[in-house]
PDB file of C-alpha atoms in Angstrom:
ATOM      1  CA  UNK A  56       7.354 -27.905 -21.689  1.00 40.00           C
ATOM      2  CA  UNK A  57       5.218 -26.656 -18.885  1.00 47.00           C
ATOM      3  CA  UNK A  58       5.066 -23.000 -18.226  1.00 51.00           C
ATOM      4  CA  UNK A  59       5.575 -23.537 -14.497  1.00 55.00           C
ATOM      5  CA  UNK A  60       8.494 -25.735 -14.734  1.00 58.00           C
ATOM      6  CA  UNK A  61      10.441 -23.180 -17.175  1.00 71.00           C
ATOM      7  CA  UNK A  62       9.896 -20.073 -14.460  1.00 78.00           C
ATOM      8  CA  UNK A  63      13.176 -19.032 -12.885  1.00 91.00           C
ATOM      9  CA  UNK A  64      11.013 -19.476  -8.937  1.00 93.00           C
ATOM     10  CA  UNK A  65      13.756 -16.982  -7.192  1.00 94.00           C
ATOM     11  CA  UNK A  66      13.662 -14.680  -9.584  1.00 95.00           C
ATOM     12  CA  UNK A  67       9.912 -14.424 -10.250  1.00 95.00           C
ATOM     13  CA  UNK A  68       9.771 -14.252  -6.082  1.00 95.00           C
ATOM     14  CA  UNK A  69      12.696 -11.730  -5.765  1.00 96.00           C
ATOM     15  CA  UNK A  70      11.274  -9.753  -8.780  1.00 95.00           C
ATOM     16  CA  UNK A  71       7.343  -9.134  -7.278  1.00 96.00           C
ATOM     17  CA  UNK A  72       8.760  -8.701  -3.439  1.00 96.00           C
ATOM     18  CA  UNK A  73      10.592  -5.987  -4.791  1.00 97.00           C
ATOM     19  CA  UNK A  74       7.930  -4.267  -6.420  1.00 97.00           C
ATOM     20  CA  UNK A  75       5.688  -4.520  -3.708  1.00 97.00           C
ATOM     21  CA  UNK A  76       7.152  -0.902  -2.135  1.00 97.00           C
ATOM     22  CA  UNK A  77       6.425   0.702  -4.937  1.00 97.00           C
ATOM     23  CA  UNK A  78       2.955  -0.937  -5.493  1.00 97.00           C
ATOM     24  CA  UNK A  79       2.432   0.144  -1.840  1.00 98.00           C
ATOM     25  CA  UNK A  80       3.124   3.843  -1.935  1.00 98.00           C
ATOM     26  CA  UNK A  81       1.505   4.022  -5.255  1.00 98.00           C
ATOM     27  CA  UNK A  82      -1.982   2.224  -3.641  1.00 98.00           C
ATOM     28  CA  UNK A  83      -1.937   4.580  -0.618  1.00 97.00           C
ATOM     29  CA  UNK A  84      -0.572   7.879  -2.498  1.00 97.00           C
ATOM     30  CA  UNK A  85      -3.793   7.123  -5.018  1.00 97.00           C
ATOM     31  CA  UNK A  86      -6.302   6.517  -2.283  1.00 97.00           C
ATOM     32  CA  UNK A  87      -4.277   9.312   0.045  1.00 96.00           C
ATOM     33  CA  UNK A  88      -4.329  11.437  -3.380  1.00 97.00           C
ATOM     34  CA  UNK A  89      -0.762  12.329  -2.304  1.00 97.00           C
ATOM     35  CA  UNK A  90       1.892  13.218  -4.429  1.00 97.00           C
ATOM     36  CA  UNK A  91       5.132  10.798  -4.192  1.00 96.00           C
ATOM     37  CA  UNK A  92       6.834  13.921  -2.093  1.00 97.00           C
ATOM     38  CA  UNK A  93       3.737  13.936  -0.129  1.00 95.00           C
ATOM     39  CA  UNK A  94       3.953  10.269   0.669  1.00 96.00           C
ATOM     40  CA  UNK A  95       8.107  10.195   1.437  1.00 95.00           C
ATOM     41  CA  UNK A  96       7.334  13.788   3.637  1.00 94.00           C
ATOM     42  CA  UNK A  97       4.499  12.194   5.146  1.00 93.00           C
ATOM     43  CA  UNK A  98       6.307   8.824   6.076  1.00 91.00           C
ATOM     44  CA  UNK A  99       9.008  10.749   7.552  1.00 92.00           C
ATOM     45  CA  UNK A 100       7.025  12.627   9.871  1.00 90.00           C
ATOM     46  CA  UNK A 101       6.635  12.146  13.586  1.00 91.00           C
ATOM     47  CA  UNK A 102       4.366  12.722  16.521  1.00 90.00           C
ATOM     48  CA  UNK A 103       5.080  15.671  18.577  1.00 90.00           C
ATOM     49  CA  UNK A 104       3.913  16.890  22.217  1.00 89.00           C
ATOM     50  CA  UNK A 105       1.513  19.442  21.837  1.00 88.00           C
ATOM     51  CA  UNK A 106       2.605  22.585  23.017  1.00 88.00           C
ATOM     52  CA  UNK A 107      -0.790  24.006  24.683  1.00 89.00           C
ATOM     53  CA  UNK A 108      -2.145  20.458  26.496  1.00 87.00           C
ATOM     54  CA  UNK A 109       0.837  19.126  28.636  1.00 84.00           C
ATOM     55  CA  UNK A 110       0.155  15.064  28.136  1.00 85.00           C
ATOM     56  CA  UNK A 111      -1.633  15.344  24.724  1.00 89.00           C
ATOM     57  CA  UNK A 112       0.399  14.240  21.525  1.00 90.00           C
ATOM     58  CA  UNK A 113      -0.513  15.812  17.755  1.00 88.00           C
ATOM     59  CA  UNK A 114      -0.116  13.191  15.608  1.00 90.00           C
ATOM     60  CA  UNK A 115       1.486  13.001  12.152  1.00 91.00           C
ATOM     61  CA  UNK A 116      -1.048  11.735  10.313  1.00 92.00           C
ATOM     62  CA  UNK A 117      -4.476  11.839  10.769  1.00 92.00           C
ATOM     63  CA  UNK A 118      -6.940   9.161  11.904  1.00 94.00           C
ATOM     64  CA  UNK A 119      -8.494   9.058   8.378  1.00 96.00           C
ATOM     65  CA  UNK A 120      -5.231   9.004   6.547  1.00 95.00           C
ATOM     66  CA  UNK A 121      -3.919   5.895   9.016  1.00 95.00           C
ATOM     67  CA  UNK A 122      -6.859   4.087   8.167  1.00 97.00           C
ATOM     68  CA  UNK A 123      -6.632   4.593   4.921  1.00 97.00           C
ATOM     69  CA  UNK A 124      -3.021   3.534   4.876  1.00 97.00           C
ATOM     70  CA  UNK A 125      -3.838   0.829   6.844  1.00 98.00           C
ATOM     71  CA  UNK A 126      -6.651  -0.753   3.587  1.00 98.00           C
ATOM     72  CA  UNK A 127      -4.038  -0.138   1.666  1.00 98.00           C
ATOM     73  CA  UNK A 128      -1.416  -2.119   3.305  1.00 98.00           C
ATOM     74  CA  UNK A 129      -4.186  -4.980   3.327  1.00 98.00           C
ATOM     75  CA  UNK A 130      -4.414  -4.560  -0.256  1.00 98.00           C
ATOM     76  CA  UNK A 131      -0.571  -4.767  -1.047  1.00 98.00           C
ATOM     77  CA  UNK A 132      -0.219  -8.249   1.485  1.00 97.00           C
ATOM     78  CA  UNK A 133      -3.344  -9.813  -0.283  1.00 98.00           C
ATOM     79  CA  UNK A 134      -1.655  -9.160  -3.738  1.00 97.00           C
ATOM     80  CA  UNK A 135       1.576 -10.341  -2.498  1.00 97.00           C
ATOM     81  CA  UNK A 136      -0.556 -13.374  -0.833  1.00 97.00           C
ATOM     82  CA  UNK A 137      -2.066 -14.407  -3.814  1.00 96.00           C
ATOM     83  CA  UNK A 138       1.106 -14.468  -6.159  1.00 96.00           C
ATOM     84  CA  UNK A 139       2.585 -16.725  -3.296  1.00 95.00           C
ATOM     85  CA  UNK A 140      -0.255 -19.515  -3.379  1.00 95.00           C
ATOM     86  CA  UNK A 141       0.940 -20.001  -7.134  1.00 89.00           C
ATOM     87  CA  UNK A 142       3.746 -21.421  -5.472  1.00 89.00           C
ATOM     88  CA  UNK A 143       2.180 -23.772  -2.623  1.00 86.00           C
TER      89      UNK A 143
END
């Protein structure tokens, strides 16, 4: 029997898309070297007005952080990429 024939194709699909959130915040918390509180508290914040410059906006995260978060991402849609191409 060939191994590709006997996998279940939604199921191995369904299975690594829903591991890819978790392979996400565990990729950016390690490179972030966040906690997972850190990472949920972080995700949840927002940028705010700053008080003292009328016009100017603080931001959440910092410019290093969102490009870190940013390889990251690239990371987690390459992995998820190349599981797909099994498949084309």
């Amino acid at each position: 029997m060939n191994n590709k024939s006997s996998i279940n194709t939604r199921l191995d699909i369904h299975t690594n898309f829903s591991k890819l959130p978790a392979r996400f915040r565990l990729l950016v918390s390690e490179e972030c070297n966040w906690s997972t509180p850190t990472f949920y508290r972080k995700m949840r914040g927002r940028d705010k007005p700053d008080p003292n410059n009328k016009g100017k906006i603080i931001p959440a995260i910092s410019k290093a952080e969102k490009e870190a978060i940013l390889r990251q991402a690239a990371i987690a849609y390459q992995e998820i990429t190349d599981f797909m191409e099994k498949y084309e």
